[in-house]
Amino acid sequence: MNLFLAAAAFSLGAMAEVNYQVVPLPQTIQLDESGKTTPLIKGQTVGYPADNAQMKRNAEFAREYLGLTPQAYEKKAKGLAVTLSLGLKSENPDAYCITVDKKGVTIQGASESGVFYGIQTLRKSVANEQGDTIALPWATVAAEPRFEYRGCMLDCARHYFPVEFIKTYIDILALHGINKFHWHLTDDQGWRFEVRALPELAKKGSYRPYTIVGNNVGLWDADNTIYDDTPEEGYYTQAEIKQLVDYAAERYITIIPEIDLPGHMVAALSVYPELGCTGGPYFVRPYWGVDPDVLCAGNPKTMEFIKKVLGEICEVFPSKFIHIGGDESPRDRWKACPKCQAKMKELGLTKEAQLQTFINKEVEKFLQERNRELIGWDETLEGGLSENATVMSWRGYEGGIEAAKQHHRVIMTPTNNCYIDYYQLKNQHAQPKAIGGYLPVSKVYDMEPVPAELSEEEGKYILGAQCNLWTEYVVSPDHVEYMLLPRLAAMSEVQWLQKDQKNFEQFTGRLEELKKTYRKLGYKFCTSQE
Ligand code: ACM
Ligand code: ZN
């Protein structure tokens, strides 16, 4: 934290309202002692190096966010109000530095993504100002994120959200400096990824005629369960997905797809019952919970199916990481299945959990041949982890700690700090129905992704953190926004700030400004704090 910050901002008083104290807070905000300002005027030029398409796109974002006029420059930038440039000296490609002085405004990045984050910071700094001319105090404003992996997961299996909204969701991530969109595409309640080699899969597997009202009473307690009469349907075509992948990439966001296997597969089993241990029949689940029916690990057709699906996943998603789920996959069916038991004998396995490792290893090999890497939920540790797997620790920090000690890379997303499907206020009646729990914005903010149990060396295996938004009870785009905001703002400071730079009280003040911006942008958010 910069020592000049408080005093300088104070001495400027009413002269200039812009103070660059946005969310996530830049590491350095050094205001010039002169108190001078440079006007930022709508229609002014924003220059970008002529030979760089990404920088041109960055200039277009400056047009969209700040009303500036993009203009290419050769070698030397001259006479521009705002100059975008590369070459900032930093090991961190996402680092940026904004300089405001008599020459105007310069946003320099260590790479194109850094410039983008600098533009976002300038955008947020002025977003709540009125008029076409804004006085920018002379200053140096610099930042680099603490973690390279800064994620947010959205479950589009339990409820389908339209492509146009997924773009809005990506915009919201970009506003918060988040660079990974973990997209949960398949589950017991819906299959939403088009697989061209299996045309029936998404067509039939994406539809359920009704959905449970309220919480599960018990999966098979038909007498006491009430269902609505609203069909839930929809899936993403590969053409739509390619569009979204590009849309995200322009905003320096990688979409990491998740095909959850071998559990959470009933929607697929409803289309291909022969892939289940009992042979079904199965139906796309209209209720929630952990389902006993999973893919049969002893049927060779299961691996053929997985490879068809993941082959097409790799074709449409350029992400290095591919998430294969692996959570909540009960082994009861495998225990009772002659094919699974025969497979265990053949492989010399003694525990059903090892069948999951067998699947993971096959999948990892398949992904490696395509130059991809596997992410799995922390259950994938149970039967032994495949060699290069990355673990997403959700049931707490323990799985992540164990994985890091084994020198596996880890993404921390423990329920207690990161499950934004939980209630965000104490008074449950003051908010829409949620799955349970209680996760106020302060608790997200408190998260420390690198547990004290890890040595410095082991701590380096923690790639970052993410929030997860499961959507059993989240039914509309507005509702997604309400669950995300402002908790995502807290997560963005977990992801960007060093541990000793965080300060919840100060954050709360900055958050009030960000909320005004949410309002301007038309985003729904939770207005109370606890
Ligand atoms: C999970 O929340 N089942 C990963
Ligand atoms: Zn089986």
PDB file of N, CA and C in Angstrom, residues 2 5 12 53 97 137 163-164 168 184 209 220 231 234 236 251 260 264 279 287 299 305 336 339-340 365 472 524:
ATOM      1  N   ASN A   2       0.463   2.181  -0.790  1.00  0.00           N
ATOM      2  CA  ASN A   2       1.271   3.371  -0.929  1.00  0.00           C
ATOM      3  C   ASN A   2       1.020   4.353   0.219  1.00  0.00           C
ATOM      4  N   LEU A   5      -0.963   7.677  -0.290  1.00  0.00           N
ATOM      5  CA  LEU A   5      -2.347   7.572  -0.700  1.00  0.00           C
ATOM      6  C   LEU A   5      -3.315   8.411   0.138  1.00  0.00           C
ATOM      7  N   LEU A  12      -6.415  16.731  -1.844  1.00  0.00           N
ATOM      8  CA  LEU A  12      -7.081  17.128  -3.088  1.00  0.00           C
ATOM      9  C   LEU A  12      -8.497  17.628  -2.814  1.00  0.00           C
ATOM     10  N   ALA A  53      -3.064  -6.162 -33.192  1.00  0.00           N
ATOM     11  CA  ALA A  53      -4.527  -6.297 -33.251  1.00  0.00           C
ATOM     12  C   ALA A  53      -5.154  -6.317 -31.854  1.00  0.00           C
ATOM     13  N   CYS A  97       0.630  -0.128 -15.552  1.00  0.00           N
ATOM     14  CA  CYS A  97       0.942   1.132 -14.885  1.00  0.00           C
ATOM     15  C   CYS A  97       0.254   2.260 -15.643  1.00  0.00           C
ATOM     16  N   PRO A 137      -6.478  13.558 -11.675  1.00  0.00           N
ATOM     17  CA  PRO A 137      -5.308  14.010 -10.927  1.00  0.00           C
ATOM     18  C   PRO A 137      -4.039  13.356 -11.469  1.00  0.00           C
ATOM     19  N   VAL A 163     -27.238 -17.326 -24.319  1.00  0.00           N
ATOM     20  CA  VAL A 163     -25.918 -16.904 -24.801  1.00  0.00           C
ATOM     21  C   VAL A 163     -25.686 -15.413 -24.542  1.00  0.00           C
ATOM     22  N   GLU A 164     -26.700 -14.603 -24.776  1.00  0.00           N
ATOM     23  CA  GLU A 164     -26.525 -13.152 -24.573  1.00  0.00           C
ATOM     24  C   GLU A 164     -26.179 -12.859 -23.119  1.00  0.00           C
ATOM     25  N   THR A 168     -22.874 -11.124 -20.924  1.00  0.00           N
ATOM     26  CA  THR A 168     -22.940 -10.181 -19.799  1.00  0.00           C
ATOM     27  C   THR A 168     -22.128 -10.708 -18.616  1.00  0.00           C
ATOM     28  N   HIS A 184     -19.560 -24.937 -15.991  1.00  0.00           N
ATOM     29  CA  HIS A 184     -20.100 -26.268 -15.644  1.00  0.00           C
ATOM     30  C   HIS A 184     -21.267 -26.556 -16.597  1.00  0.00           C
ATOM     31  N   PRO A 209     -38.902 -31.929 -17.874  1.00  0.00           N
ATOM     32  CA  PRO A 209     -40.250 -31.354 -18.016  1.00  0.00           C
ATOM     33  C   PRO A 209     -40.678 -30.515 -16.821  1.00  0.00           C
ATOM     34  N   TRP A 220     -36.364 -40.034  -3.191  1.00  0.00           N
ATOM     35  CA  TRP A 220     -37.433 -40.902  -3.710  1.00  0.00           C
ATOM     36  C   TRP A 220     -38.718 -40.801  -2.903  1.00  0.00           C
ATOM     37  N   PRO A 231     -41.018 -26.602 -17.917  1.00  0.00           N
ATOM     38  CA  PRO A 231     -39.870 -27.313 -18.505  1.00  0.00           C
ATOM     39  C   PRO A 231     -38.606 -26.455 -18.458  1.00  0.00           C
ATOM     40  N   GLY A 234     -32.569 -26.246 -23.153  1.00  0.00           N
ATOM     41  CA  GLY A 234     -31.606 -25.379 -23.824  1.00  0.00           C
ATOM     42  C   GLY A 234     -30.206 -25.956 -23.723  1.00  0.00           C
ATOM     43  N   TYR A 236     -25.959 -25.343 -25.567  1.00  0.00           N
ATOM     44  CA  TYR A 236     -25.098 -24.438 -26.329  1.00  0.00           C
ATOM     45  C   TYR A 236     -24.567 -25.171 -27.548  1.00  0.00           C
ATOM     46  N   ARG A 251     -11.451 -10.363 -23.939  1.00  0.00           N
ATOM     47  CA  ARG A 251     -11.418  -9.760 -22.591  1.00  0.00           C
ATOM     48  C   ARG A 251     -10.423 -10.476 -21.686  1.00  0.00           C
ATOM     49  N   ASP A 260     -18.589 -33.105 -16.143  1.00  0.00           N
ATOM     50  CA  ASP A 260     -18.463 -33.756 -14.838  1.00  0.00           C
ATOM     51  C   ASP A 260     -18.635 -35.271 -15.008  1.00  0.00           C
ATOM     52  N   HIS A 264     -22.608 -37.386 -11.594  1.00  0.00           N
ATOM     53  CA  HIS A 264     -23.339 -36.237 -12.158  1.00  0.00           C
ATOM     54  C   HIS A 264     -23.595 -36.417 -13.655  1.00  0.00           C
ATOM     55  N   GLY A 279     -28.247 -50.282 -16.379  1.00  0.00           N
ATOM     56  CA  GLY A 279     -28.921 -50.222 -17.677  1.00  0.00           C
ATOM     57  C   GLY A 279     -30.191 -49.376 -17.670  1.00  0.00           C
ATOM     58  N   TYR A 287     -34.797 -33.188  -9.608  1.00  0.00           N
ATOM     59  CA  TYR A 287     -34.477 -32.845  -8.221  1.00  0.00           C
ATOM     60  C   TYR A 287     -32.960 -32.799  -8.067  1.00  0.00           C
ATOM     61  N   ASN A 299     -17.530 -50.849 -18.446  1.00  0.00           N
ATOM     62  CA  ASN A 299     -18.032 -50.969 -19.813  1.00  0.00           C
ATOM     63  C   ASN A 299     -17.104 -50.216 -20.775  1.00  0.00           C
ATOM     64  N   PHE A 305     -17.362 -43.197 -25.138  1.00  0.00           N
ATOM     65  CA  PHE A 305     -18.259 -42.040 -24.977  1.00  0.00           C
ATOM     66  C   PHE A 305     -17.482 -40.823 -24.469  1.00  0.00           C
ATOM     67  N   ALA A 336     -21.806 -53.245  -6.981  1.00  0.00           N
ATOM     68  CA  ALA A 336     -22.792 -54.284  -7.310  1.00  0.00           C
ATOM     69  C   ALA A 336     -22.752 -54.689  -8.784  1.00  0.00           C
ATOM     70  N   LYS A 339     -19.674 -55.950 -14.349  1.00  0.00           N
ATOM     71  CA  LYS A 339     -18.666 -55.394 -15.277  1.00  0.00           C
ATOM     72  C   LYS A 339     -17.596 -54.609 -14.514  1.00  0.00           C
ATOM     73  N   CYS A 340     -18.029 -53.795 -13.569  1.00  0.00           N
ATOM     74  CA  CYS A 340     -17.073 -52.989 -12.792  1.00  0.00           C
ATOM     75  C   CYS A 340     -16.177 -53.894 -11.950  1.00  0.00           C
ATOM     76  N   LYS A 365      -4.388 -39.157 -20.307  1.00  0.00           N
ATOM     77  CA  LYS A 365      -3.575 -39.523 -21.476  1.00  0.00           C
ATOM     78  C   LYS A 365      -4.202 -38.929 -22.753  1.00  0.00           C
ATOM     79  N   GLU A 472     -28.890 -24.554  -8.664  1.00  0.00           N
ATOM     80  CA  GLU A 472     -30.128 -25.284  -8.355  1.00  0.00           C
ATOM     81  C   GLU A 472     -31.275 -24.306  -8.101  1.00  0.00           C
ATOM     82  N   LYS A 524     -27.834  -6.202 -11.472  1.00  0.00           N
ATOM     83  CA  LYS A 524     -28.510  -6.420 -10.182  1.00  0.00           C
ATOM     84  C   LYS A 524     -27.456  -6.807  -9.146  1.00  0.00           C
TER      85      LYS A 524
END
